[in-house]
XYZ file of C-alpha atoms in Angstrom:
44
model
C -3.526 6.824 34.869
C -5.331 8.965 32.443
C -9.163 8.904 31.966
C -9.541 6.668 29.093
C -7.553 3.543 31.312
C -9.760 4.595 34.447
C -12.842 4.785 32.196
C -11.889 1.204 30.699
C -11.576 0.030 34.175
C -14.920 1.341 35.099
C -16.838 1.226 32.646
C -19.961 -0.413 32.553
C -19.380 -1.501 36.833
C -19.229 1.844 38.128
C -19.192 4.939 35.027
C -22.381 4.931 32.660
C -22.742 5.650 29.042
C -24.020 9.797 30.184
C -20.777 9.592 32.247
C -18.628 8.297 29.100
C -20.261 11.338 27.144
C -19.685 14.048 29.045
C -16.236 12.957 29.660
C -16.127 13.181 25.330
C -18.179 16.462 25.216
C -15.292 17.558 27.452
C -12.741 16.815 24.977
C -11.328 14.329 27.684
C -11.997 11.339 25.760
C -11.915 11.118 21.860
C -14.455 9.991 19.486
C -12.479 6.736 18.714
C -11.892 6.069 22.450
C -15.459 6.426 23.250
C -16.618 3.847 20.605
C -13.393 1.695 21.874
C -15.098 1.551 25.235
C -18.868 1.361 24.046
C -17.965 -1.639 21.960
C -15.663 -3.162 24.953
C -18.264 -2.688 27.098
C -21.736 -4.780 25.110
C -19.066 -7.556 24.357
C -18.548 -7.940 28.175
């Protein structure tokens, strides 16, 4: 499982948006994922 599915699965329950951005700051998580899972995440 790489960190976008486990940040899909987590996110908002457990990870939080700082969390999400650090992962992207990183370079573990792209710019397109991150708005994948903000936008995934306010429709929930």
């Amino acid at each position: 499982m790489d960190v976008f599915e486990l940040a899909k699965k987590y996110y908002p329950r457990l990870w939080s948006k700082d969390r999400l951005r650090l992962l992207e700051q990183a370079g573990r998580l792209t710019h397109e994922q991150m708005e994948e899972l903000l936008r995934g995440g306010e429709a929930a």
